[in-house]
Amino acid sequence: MIGKTTNQRAWFLVLPVVVLVAFNALIPLMTVVNYSVQETFGNNVFFFEGVKWFEQILHSERFHASLLRQLSFTGIILLIEIPLGVAIALAMPKRGPWVSVCLVLMALPLLIPWNVVGAMWNIFALPDIGLLGRMINGMGFDYNFTQQPLAAWFTTILMDVWHWTSLVVLLAYAGLSSIPDAYYQAARIDGASSWSVFRYIQLPKMKRVLTIAVLLRFMDSFMIYTEPFVLTGGGPGNATTFLSIDLVKIALGQFDLGPAAAMSLIYFLIILVLSWIFYTLMMRNEEQ
Amino acid sequence: MAKITLERVRHSYLENPESADDWALKQLDLVWSDGGAYALLGPSGCGKTTLLNVISGLLRPTEGRVLFDDRDVTGVASDRRDIAQVFQFPVVYDTMSVYDNLAFPLRNRRVPEKQVKQRVQEIARMLELQEVLGNRASGLTADGKQKISLGRGLVRSDVNVIMFDEPLTVIDPHLKWQLRSKLKELHQEVGATMIYVTHDQTEALTFADHVVVMHSGEVVQIGTPVELFEKPKHTFVGHFIGSPGMNLLPCKLIDGFPTFFGYRLETPEVVRPPAGGGRMEIGIRPEFIRFADDGLPVEIVKVDDVGRHRIVAVEHNSHAIKLVMPEEAPIPGERGYLAFERDKTNVYADGWIIT
């Protein structure tokens, strides 16, 4: 008979990970959950309030407005960045010395710290001294992003497109380079048009990386904070107050910990659910 | 359907080829007759795929002309040459069904849908793909995908030549044999010229009526499998085809007969030495040497039993010679004498046959 000894000491090996995860994820998250169901007063006095803050946030017009702005912003930049990124990747050279030049140029915006991007574009777009601002006004348009909501949106979107399209380009380019030459040769022999080559070879082969690109761009843009904060500060008025900017205003400006915590959790759930929907939709056909 | 002629075709991948090594294809003059089953055989890197791409129009040769019948197609694009090519790794359009894959070349050429349907059904029957016509092509196994690649070539009734670039590389061994006999069957059924590129001699010899052997950018011999076996034009062919390859014995010509370390071999006719002299060799296949009571004295080194026959390695003056012996034939113990079949003894000067 073979005796089976039970040795529980192996648990000690996972202890460091458990501690680490507890401190950087579980405890902060549970603190937020804790705040979200309590009313906070000075001197660390708390009252249990149940789902009151959740109801308040979900019925608040301010939250609806921020959420709508956030959804529009994310929708617009996805609609611009994904097709533009794919188009640039298709136009990039496949081989030769220009490949590395293009790749480096593409990677540059990604290497710039986010608040620097905001500051750069702030100065770049100022109507009186900025190059872009002067140019647009010089062409006869009345443009001032610090005062006109439309101009503020235009500038924020342009900034995000400049900053992040490269990521889509690099991912799409990686997808394109993984296509063996035989596919293009077979398509030529089959008499496929360049649209067919794109539709039936390039696009399907890029599908996985594009799924990643859409997910990354969705999550990142949905959580965008630094760049609009530096560029417009959420203004003019509340025109570019996206969810995270609004959240910071509630949590740190007004110090309403309960509503802020409830909003954080709702925010988190929205991102989670939307990411899942995106992923499921884009991978729908993969299993068959 | 067409006869394909290559006229003084040369190709180099370099901008300014200078030395002979810069040419991936050195001067080729070849005629592929209509409806033939050809194999293009040679080691990796000998220019087989380059030659194939020149015929299919994926590559424009640096020099020379490509003719389909009498039409010069050197500058004509692949899709206008009416050719089909099956690549080493199966190419299928992943998002399409098997049916749509097969229909793709026809639809691109604006063939009416009714005709497309009829043609696709016919090809699917030939390739035994009827069951999976509705499935997505990406779900098929490697051999199924390779059948689709082939089917996209066959589906066009006007196809001049179907080319295979080592199509069985990624296929499981037990399916290789099946697919190979399928190809042979298809050739008889369709009647199109087929060119089959491979570095596997078994594949080449079983598929083709004519085998074109290439070596470092040149065609060394074109012949039937039997010719390649019995009378290799170049020692490379002798060595590359056959298992084990042909024995090569250094020799001198004395009175018109090759002499190996003082032992005179009989040839069907008197050998005239080439004008320029050159390095002389006797080439004889292991299948055409046997043990005898008298002849070239050798020491027996090793006997390998490979199943249907035995391979005997012997030595004369530390020069290795191999024999293929039937399973039941007696083999002398340590020493013996070799007899060479006179009709199968070839003499080579600088690698090229002179008898």
XYZ file of C-alpha atoms in Angstrom:
643
model
C 0.000 0.000 0.000
C 1.235 3.413 -0.830
C 0.637 5.880 1.953
C -0.319 9.360 0.874
C 1.199 11.991 3.083
C -0.503 15.334 3.307
C 1.821 18.262 3.393
C 0.233 21.673 3.659
C 3.510 23.539 3.779
C 3.327 24.156 0.039
C 0.839 26.933 0.795
C 3.711 29.024 2.077
C 5.038 29.176 -1.477
C 1.995 31.059 -2.733
C 1.871 33.334 0.284
C 3.964 36.158 -1.275
C 1.620 36.330 -4.266
C -1.448 36.303 -2.053
C -0.034 39.161 0.027
C 0.946 41.139 -3.058
C -2.432 40.741 -4.743
C -4.205 41.525 -1.488
C -2.302 44.770 -1.040
C -2.404 46.060 -4.582
C -5.832 44.882 -5.689
C -8.124 43.314 -3.156
C -7.728 45.706 -0.240
C -8.027 48.931 -2.284
C -10.985 47.524 -4.180
C -12.706 46.429 -0.977
C -12.064 49.859 0.537
C -13.893 51.366 -2.417
C -16.727 48.864 -1.985
C -16.781 49.794 1.688
C -17.021 53.540 0.943
C -19.708 52.978 -1.671
C -22.234 51.718 0.874
C -21.540 54.235 3.669
C -22.075 57.869 4.500
C -18.841 59.494 5.670
C -18.597 62.254 8.245
C -15.580 63.874 9.820
C -13.697 62.115 12.624
C -14.061 58.783 10.828
C -17.751 58.455 11.560
C -19.507 56.132 9.101
C -23.157 55.203 8.602
C -24.321 52.283 6.523
C -26.452 53.527 3.626
C -27.028 50.402 1.506
C -27.383 51.083 -2.233
C -28.288 54.734 -1.836
C -25.205 56.086 -3.608
C -25.604 53.672 -6.482
C -29.193 54.805 -6.977
C -28.149 58.410 -6.744
C -25.374 58.027 -9.351
C -27.505 55.999 -11.726
C -30.240 58.643 -11.602
C -27.911 61.638 -11.707
C -28.083 63.737 -14.832
C -24.493 64.773 -14.338
C -23.366 61.130 -14.553
C -25.527 60.557 -17.615
C -23.978 63.568 -19.311
C -20.402 62.450 -18.545
C -21.166 58.918 -19.654
C -22.661 60.181 -22.908
C -19.606 62.403 -23.527
C -17.353 59.446 -22.751
C -19.201 57.090 -25.083
C -19.198 59.661 -27.896
C -15.504 60.395 -27.458
C -14.525 56.701 -27.409
C -16.816 55.938 -30.339
C -15.396 58.754 -32.440
C -11.739 57.964 -31.782
C -12.303 54.229 -32.462
C -14.033 55.073 -35.737
C -11.098 57.246 -36.746
C -8.079 55.430 -35.307
C -8.838 51.846 -36.345
C -9.460 52.475 -40.084
C -6.715 55.107 -40.224
C -4.253 52.791 -38.472
C -5.046 49.940 -40.872
C -4.724 52.276 -43.859
C -1.320 53.542 -42.718
C -0.120 49.992 -42.015
C -1.160 48.939 -45.527
C 0.701 51.888 -47.022
C 3.921 51.198 -45.125
C 6.769 49.505 -47.027
C 6.991 45.725 -46.591
C 10.769 45.466 -46.757
C 13.845 47.564 -47.221
C 15.580 50.277 -45.198
C 12.426 52.395 -44.922
C 10.723 49.833 -42.740
C 12.737 50.743 -39.650
C 12.448 54.465 -40.358
C 8.661 54.171 -40.533
C 8.481 52.019 -37.418
C 10.553 54.473 -35.376
C 8.497 57.430 -36.585
C 5.341 55.557 -35.682
C 6.587 54.618 -32.242
C 7.577 58.197 -31.295
C 4.174 59.515 -30.116
C 3.786 56.426 -27.940
C 6.987 57.244 -26.072
C 5.896 60.711 -24.944
C 4.560 60.989 -21.368
C 0.825 61.618 -21.342
C 0.844 64.928 -19.508
C 3.531 66.166 -21.923
C 1.224 65.282 -24.814
C -1.487 67.381 -23.159
C 0.865 70.305 -22.554
C 2.261 70.111 -26.102
C -1.153 70.217 -27.674
C -2.299 72.940 -25.333
C 0.449 75.243 -26.551
C 0.259 73.958 -30.144
C -3.462 74.771 -30.346
C -3.545 78.114 -28.530
C -5.278 80.562 -30.885
C -2.887 83.455 -30.254
C 0.560 81.835 -30.030
C 0.097 78.158 -31.047
C 1.068 77.030 -34.538
C -2.117 75.039 -35.075
C -4.361 77.696 -33.524
C -2.826 80.461 -35.616
C -3.073 78.372 -38.773
C -6.753 77.535 -38.318
C -7.595 81.129 -37.508
C -5.434 82.243 -40.414
C -7.561 80.121 -42.730
C -10.553 82.149 -41.682
C -12.117 79.866 -39.060
C -12.926 81.266 -35.666
C -11.140 78.756 -33.466
C -10.490 78.935 -29.722
C -10.518 75.641 -27.878
C -10.521 77.282 -24.454
C -13.881 78.876 -25.132
C -15.719 76.874 -27.805
C -16.957 73.375 -26.867
C -16.773 72.186 -30.498
C -13.199 73.418 -30.869
C -12.289 71.741 -27.571
C -13.697 68.433 -28.810
C -11.964 68.799 -32.134
C -8.617 69.445 -30.443
C -9.004 66.617 -27.933
C -9.882 64.126 -30.654
C -7.054 65.317 -32.896
C -4.637 64.951 -29.985
C -5.802 61.426 -29.213
C -5.614 60.419 -32.868
C -2.076 61.789 -33.063
C -1.084 60.060 -29.843
C -2.613 56.640 -30.309
C -3.146 55.819 -34.011
C 0.475 54.599 -34.019
C -0.471 51.788 -31.684
C -3.079 50.549 -34.141
C -0.571 50.961 -36.998
C 2.086 48.897 -35.230
C -0.357 46.132 -34.338
C -1.881 46.047 -37.821
C 1.585 46.094 -39.401
C 2.633 43.135 -37.248
C -0.481 41.297 -38.414
C 0.248 42.102 -42.040
C 3.873 40.981 -41.878
C 2.818 37.571 -40.622
C 1.031 36.805 -43.911
C 3.171 34.446 -46.029
C 3.934 35.564 -49.596
C 2.193 32.468 -50.921
C -1.167 34.034 -50.039
C -0.516 37.050 -52.230
C 0.859 34.859 -54.998
C -2.155 32.550 -54.870
C -4.462 35.565 -54.940
C -2.664 36.922 -57.992
C -3.035 33.615 -59.783
C -6.713 33.437 -58.769
C -7.178 36.868 -60.331
C -8.247 38.565 -57.093
C -8.680 42.349 -57.104
C -6.801 44.371 -54.497
C -10.077 44.864 -52.645
C -10.532 41.062 -52.526
C -6.980 40.659 -51.277
C -7.779 43.091 -48.466
C -11.188 41.610 -47.714
C -10.292 37.916 -47.838
C -6.608 37.779 -46.913
C -5.358 40.852 -45.102
C -8.392 41.645 -42.981
C -8.965 38.059 -41.744
C -5.258 37.693 -40.954
C -5.297 40.990 -39.031
C -8.413 40.070 -37.120
C -6.722 38.934 -33.951
C -4.400 41.911 -33.640
C -7.231 44.269 -34.534
C -9.321 42.755 -31.757
C -6.495 43.572 -29.379
C -6.162 47.056 -30.874
C -9.880 47.766 -30.465
C -9.890 46.468 -26.897
C -6.802 48.453 -25.899
C -8.007 51.630 -27.539
C -11.467 51.173 -26.071
C -10.229 50.653 -22.515
C -7.589 53.357 -22.687
C -9.828 55.976 -24.221
C -12.664 55.128 -21.863
C -10.357 55.823 -18.938
C -8.694 58.870 -20.503
C -7.758 61.478 -17.905
C -4.331 63.066 -18.150
C -4.382 64.529 -21.645
C -7.790 66.282 -21.554
C -7.075 67.328 -17.972
C -3.937 69.146 -19.093
C -5.392 70.335 -22.407
C -8.836 71.619 -21.404
C -9.270 70.763 -17.750
C -12.665 69.364 -18.689
C -13.875 72.653 -20.105
C -15.032 74.924 -21.475
C -17.824 74.488 -18.954
C -18.234 70.754 -18.735
C -17.804 70.175 -22.474
C -14.860 67.756 -22.177
C -15.552 66.456 -18.673
C -15.225 62.742 -19.325
C -16.013 60.090 -16.728
C -12.630 60.006 -15.043
C -12.368 63.792 -14.857
C -15.845 63.929 -13.359
C -14.943 61.184 -10.914
C -11.884 63.053 -9.694
C -13.990 66.196 -9.256
C -16.460 64.317 -7.074
C -13.884 62.368 -5.086
C -11.179 64.976 -4.527
C -12.929 68.254 -5.359
C -16.102 67.745 -3.387
C -14.720 64.928 -1.207
C -17.955 62.930 -1.622
C -16.380 59.564 -0.955
C -19.594 57.519 -1.037
C -20.916 58.692 -4.425
C -17.369 58.667 -5.848
C -16.875 55.063 -4.731
C -20.217 54.022 -6.158
C -19.374 55.761 -9.430
C -15.967 54.037 -9.563
C -17.601 50.643 -9.282
C -20.202 51.445 -11.933
C -17.433 52.829 -14.168
C -15.411 49.654 -13.686
C -18.397 47.427 -14.480
C -19.199 49.387 -17.647
C -15.642 48.896 -18.947
C -15.702 45.226 -18.028
C -19.036 44.570 -19.734
C -18.225 46.572 -22.862
C -14.829 44.882 -23.236
C -16.493 41.516 -22.935
C -19.071 42.473 -25.564
C -16.375 43.702 -27.963
C -14.314 40.587 -27.481
C -17.254 38.222 -27.927
C -18.455 40.001 -31.046
C -15.046 40.042 -32.699
C -14.202 36.453 -31.815
C -17.698 35.182 -32.633
C -16.711 33.252 -35.736
C -13.413 31.981 -34.451
C -14.814 28.881 -32.759
C -16.707 27.362 -35.684
C -3.779 23.693 -72.772
C -0.449 24.660 -74.160
C 3.096 23.649 -74.771
C 5.451 25.678 -72.618
C 8.814 26.742 -73.938
C 11.593 28.426 -72.002
C 14.089 30.122 -74.264
C 17.492 31.004 -72.854
C 15.921 31.896 -69.524
C 18.249 33.210 -66.838
C 17.313 34.756 -63.553
C 19.172 36.495 -60.788
C 17.760 37.999 -57.608
C 20.637 40.492 -57.538
C 20.703 43.855 -59.282
C 23.983 43.295 -61.086
C 24.860 39.622 -61.281
C 28.513 39.055 -62.029
C 29.876 35.645 -61.147
C 28.104 32.413 -62.069
C 26.971 31.986 -58.457
C 24.899 35.169 -58.645
C 22.456 33.470 -61.002
C 19.650 31.524 -59.378
C 18.893 30.121 -62.816
C 21.710 29.694 -65.303
C 20.692 29.528 -68.956
C 17.665 27.241 -69.339
C 16.266 25.921 -72.601
C 13.327 23.695 -71.894
C 10.153 22.504 -73.560
C 7.282 21.133 -71.507
C 4.960 19.271 -73.834
C 1.212 19.668 -73.487
C -0.414 17.265 -71.070
C 2.799 15.883 -69.626
C 3.349 14.932 -66.012
C 6.690 16.419 -65.046
C 8.611 16.382 -61.828
C 11.203 18.990 -61.050
C 13.679 17.346 -58.745
C 16.667 18.774 -56.972
C 18.100 19.633 -53.580
C 16.863 22.660 -51.651
C 18.146 25.907 -53.094
C 18.823 24.589 -56.605
C 16.375 26.991 -58.273
C 13.284 24.800 -58.564
C 10.913 27.314 -57.031
C 12.479 30.144 -59.015
C 11.872 28.219 -62.218
C 8.296 27.562 -61.174
C 7.684 31.223 -60.423
C 9.104 32.170 -63.806
C 6.596 29.891 -65.505
C 3.708 31.112 -63.365
C 4.636 34.737 -63.932
C 5.222 35.577 -60.278
C 8.807 36.344 -61.304
C 9.967 37.995 -64.482
C 13.197 36.352 -65.639
C 16.208 38.633 -65.950
C 16.848 37.303 -69.430
C 15.128 35.049 -71.936
C 11.571 34.354 -73.019
C 8.682 32.230 -71.814
C 6.323 30.955 -74.511
C 2.913 29.319 -74.092
C 2.465 27.588 -77.448
C 3.733 30.399 -79.675
C 2.536 33.283 -77.519
C 5.280 35.209 -75.719
C 4.053 35.568 -72.116
C 7.304 36.776 -70.529
C 5.725 40.064 -69.467
C 2.193 38.772 -68.894
C 0.803 38.820 -65.358
C 0.010 35.569 -63.520
C -3.749 35.968 -63.617
C -3.684 36.275 -67.415
C -1.543 33.189 -67.983
C -4.282 30.740 -67.016
C -2.063 28.717 -64.768
C -2.611 27.243 -61.346
C -0.147 26.812 -58.545
C -0.317 24.824 -55.335
C 2.081 26.068 -52.695
C 4.117 24.301 -50.060
C 1.859 25.561 -47.283
C -1.844 25.338 -48.020
C -3.376 28.661 -49.009
C -7.079 28.932 -48.303
C -9.264 31.958 -47.793
C -10.068 31.389 -44.136
C -13.296 33.319 -43.885
C -14.875 31.661 -46.911
C -16.616 28.317 -47.111
C -15.000 25.518 -49.085
C -17.516 26.177 -51.851
C -16.662 29.880 -52.030
C -12.961 29.068 -52.020
C -13.370 26.846 -55.053
C -15.638 29.382 -56.749
C -13.304 32.323 -56.082
C -11.116 32.120 -59.242
C -14.232 31.754 -61.408
C -16.112 34.596 -59.747
C -13.088 36.856 -60.150
C -13.320 36.128 -63.859
C -17.047 36.932 -63.889
C -18.184 33.441 -64.830
C -22.005 33.150 -64.548
C -23.074 31.730 -61.195
C -24.840 28.752 -62.777
C -21.661 27.623 -64.483
C -19.679 28.253 -61.275
C -21.979 25.944 -59.376
C -21.702 23.168 -61.918
C -17.927 23.439 -62.100
C -17.436 23.566 -58.327
C -19.633 20.487 -57.863
C -17.621 18.635 -60.470
C -14.273 19.489 -58.884
C -15.573 18.731 -55.401
C -16.560 15.294 -56.636
C -13.096 14.670 -58.108
C -11.378 15.763 -54.909
C -13.940 14.100 -52.621
C -14.815 17.380 -50.977
C -18.618 17.223 -51.470
C -19.234 16.489 -47.807
C -17.499 19.638 -46.591
C -18.526 22.136 -49.286
C -20.566 24.153 -46.808
C -17.913 24.183 -44.061
C -15.565 27.019 -43.368
C -12.224 26.351 -45.046
C -10.260 27.276 -41.930
C -11.634 24.259 -40.085
C -10.151 21.683 -42.452
C -7.044 19.584 -41.876
C -3.833 20.277 -43.802
C -4.582 17.736 -46.513
C -8.113 19.077 -46.931
C -6.751 22.602 -47.297
C -4.187 21.422 -49.820
C -7.028 19.818 -51.796
C -8.804 23.182 -51.832
C -5.656 24.889 -53.144
C -5.507 22.271 -55.859
C -9.224 22.590 -56.512
C -8.929 26.335 -57.086
C -6.529 25.468 -59.888
C -8.575 22.666 -61.375
C -11.847 24.575 -61.295
C -10.823 26.648 -64.280
C -11.390 24.685 -67.450
C -8.907 26.813 -69.420
C -5.922 26.106 -67.215
C -2.656 25.644 -69.143
C -0.524 24.087 -66.477
C -0.887 23.173 -62.821
C 2.247 23.593 -60.760
C 2.921 22.027 -57.403
C 5.591 23.468 -55.167
C 6.426 20.665 -52.734
C 2.727 20.309 -51.937
C 3.035 17.407 -49.529
C 5.490 18.978 -47.085
C 2.939 19.546 -44.338
C 0.850 16.444 -44.962
C 0.888 13.450 -42.623
C 2.859 10.508 -44.054
C -0.092 8.143 -44.417
C -2.085 10.801 -46.284
C 0.864 11.708 -48.526
C 0.598 8.453 -50.350
C -3.165 8.874 -50.789
C -2.903 12.423 -52.071
C -0.079 11.482 -54.428
C -2.081 8.749 -56.098
C -5.011 11.180 -56.248
C -2.797 13.595 -58.195
C -1.800 10.904 -60.627
C -5.477 10.005 -61.091
C -6.394 13.651 -61.620
C -3.702 14.041 -64.222
C -5.242 11.255 -66.238
C -8.749 12.646 -65.746
C -8.021 16.314 -66.452
C -5.188 15.998 -68.932
C -3.578 19.320 -68.028
C 0.192 19.676 -67.960
C 1.414 19.219 -64.420
C 4.765 20.229 -62.993
C 5.571 18.858 -59.600
C 8.454 20.353 -57.659
C 10.027 18.226 -54.988
C 13.303 17.243 -53.415
C 11.950 13.801 -52.622
C 12.930 11.296 -55.297
C 10.134 8.872 -54.424
C 7.541 11.584 -54.997
C 9.161 12.586 -58.268
C 9.575 9.104 -59.647
C 6.065 7.925 -58.754
C 4.285 11.018 -60.045
C 6.059 11.888 -63.246
C 6.502 10.549 -66.744
C 9.459 12.859 -67.135
C 11.771 14.004 -64.400
C 13.789 17.194 -64.723
C 16.754 17.109 -62.382
C 18.198 20.461 -61.348
C 21.419 21.291 -59.613
C 22.650 24.768 -58.643
C 20.539 26.643 -61.168
C 21.030 24.258 -64.065
C 19.089 21.376 -65.533
C 21.397 18.372 -65.440
C 19.111 15.793 -66.966
C 15.606 15.293 -68.283
C 14.432 11.746 -68.628
C 12.065 9.007 -67.643
C 12.606 7.505 -64.213
C 14.258 4.484 -65.848
C 16.714 6.618 -67.812
C 17.656 8.562 -64.712
C 18.274 5.337 -62.923
C 20.224 3.440 -65.541
C 22.048 6.183 -67.377
C 22.499 9.285 -65.228
C 23.980 11.997 -67.427
C 25.790 13.565 -64.532
C 27.323 12.069 -61.419
C 25.031 14.388 -59.429
C 21.975 12.593 -60.811
C 23.543 9.240 -60.048
C 24.243 10.316 -56.538
C 20.953 12.153 -55.903
C 18.642 9.467 -57.246
C 18.749 5.976 -55.846
C 19.200 4.756 -52.330
C 22.079 4.310 -51.833
C 23.298 6.481 -54.722
C 25.541 5.428 -57.563
C 29.088 4.250 -56.798
C 31.743 6.529 -58.210
C 35.171 5.015 -58.673
C 38.144 7.095 -59.792
C 39.684 5.519 -62.889
C 42.184 5.869 -65.710
C 41.528 5.087 -69.360
C 43.884 2.404 -70.613
C 43.399 1.143 -74.182
C 39.868 2.585 -74.161
C 38.774 0.799 -71.014
C 38.343 2.312 -67.553
C 40.797 0.934 -65.049
C 40.256 1.142 -61.309
C 43.471 0.585 -59.318
C 44.794 -1.633 -62.110
C 41.524 -3.562 -62.454
C 40.006 -3.235 -65.918
C 36.219 -2.858 -66.186
C 34.254 -3.869 -69.275
C 32.055 -1.272 -70.941
C 29.565 -1.805 -73.782
C 31.884 0.042 -76.161
C 35.375 1.417 -76.272
C 35.599 4.703 -74.385
C 37.188 7.626 -76.165
C 38.885 10.021 -73.789
C 37.479 13.565 -74.020
C 39.591 16.150 -75.810
C 40.337 18.214 -72.726
C 41.199 15.281 -70.499
C 39.589 15.804 -67.114
C 38.872 13.798 -63.997
C 37.681 10.307 -64.965
C 35.205 8.270 -62.916
C 33.340 5.024 -63.294
C 29.712 5.200 -62.235
C 27.805 2.061 -61.429
C 24.698 1.579 -59.342
C 24.848 -0.707 -56.299
C 22.070 -2.747 -57.913
C 24.360 -3.762 -60.808
C 27.276 -5.160 -58.859
C 27.349 -8.702 -57.501
C 29.753 -11.110 -55.860
C 31.512 -13.565 -58.146
C 34.244 -16.212 -58.014
C 36.629 -13.923 -59.765
C 36.967 -10.163 -60.285
C 37.841 -7.105 -58.192
C 39.061 -8.297 -54.782
C 37.372 -6.466 -51.879
C 37.041 -6.599 -48.118
C 33.542 -6.707 -46.699
C 33.019 -3.930 -44.164
C 29.371 -3.924 -43.233
C 26.033 -5.510 -44.110
C 22.820 -3.551 -43.515
C 19.494 -5.330 -43.687
C 16.927 -2.770 -44.827
C 13.984 -5.116 -45.230
C 13.469 -6.166 -48.807
C 17.178 -6.243 -49.561
C 20.573 -5.907 -47.970
C 23.118 -3.172 -48.510
C 26.682 -4.428 -48.431
C 29.536 -1.975 -47.924
C 32.904 -3.194 -49.213
C 36.323 -1.658 -49.710
C 39.052 -1.914 -52.283
C 42.241 -0.063 -51.484
C 40.232 1.906 -48.821
C 37.818 3.007 -51.504
C 34.196 2.349 -50.472
C 31.795 0.550 -52.799
C 28.198 -0.339 -52.048
C 26.157 -3.276 -53.298
C 22.471 -3.990 -53.107
C 21.865 -7.697 -52.643
C 18.596 -9.654 -52.608
C 17.622 -10.887 -49.161
C 18.462 -14.567 -49.836
C 21.707 -14.113 -51.831
C 24.831 -15.486 -50.117
C 27.449 -12.987 -48.974
C 31.049 -14.092 -48.554
C 32.607 -13.763 -45.116
C 35.501 -11.330 -45.063
C 36.767 -11.150 -48.603
C 35.189 -11.592 -51.981
C 35.331 -10.670 -55.638
C 33.074 -8.225 -57.441
C 31.617 -8.528 -60.915
C 30.192 -5.441 -62.661
C 27.328 -5.573 -65.109
C 28.864 -4.485 -68.372
C 25.811 -2.706 -69.851
C 25.243 -0.660 -66.717
C 28.792 0.592 -66.317
C 29.085 4.277 -67.199
C 32.172 6.438 -67.492
C 32.201 10.127 -66.516
C 34.665 12.892 -67.284
C 34.466 15.885 -64.974
C 31.059 14.711 -63.846
C 29.459 14.339 -67.287
C 28.831 10.967 -68.918
C 30.993 10.066 -71.930
C 29.781 6.561 -72.754
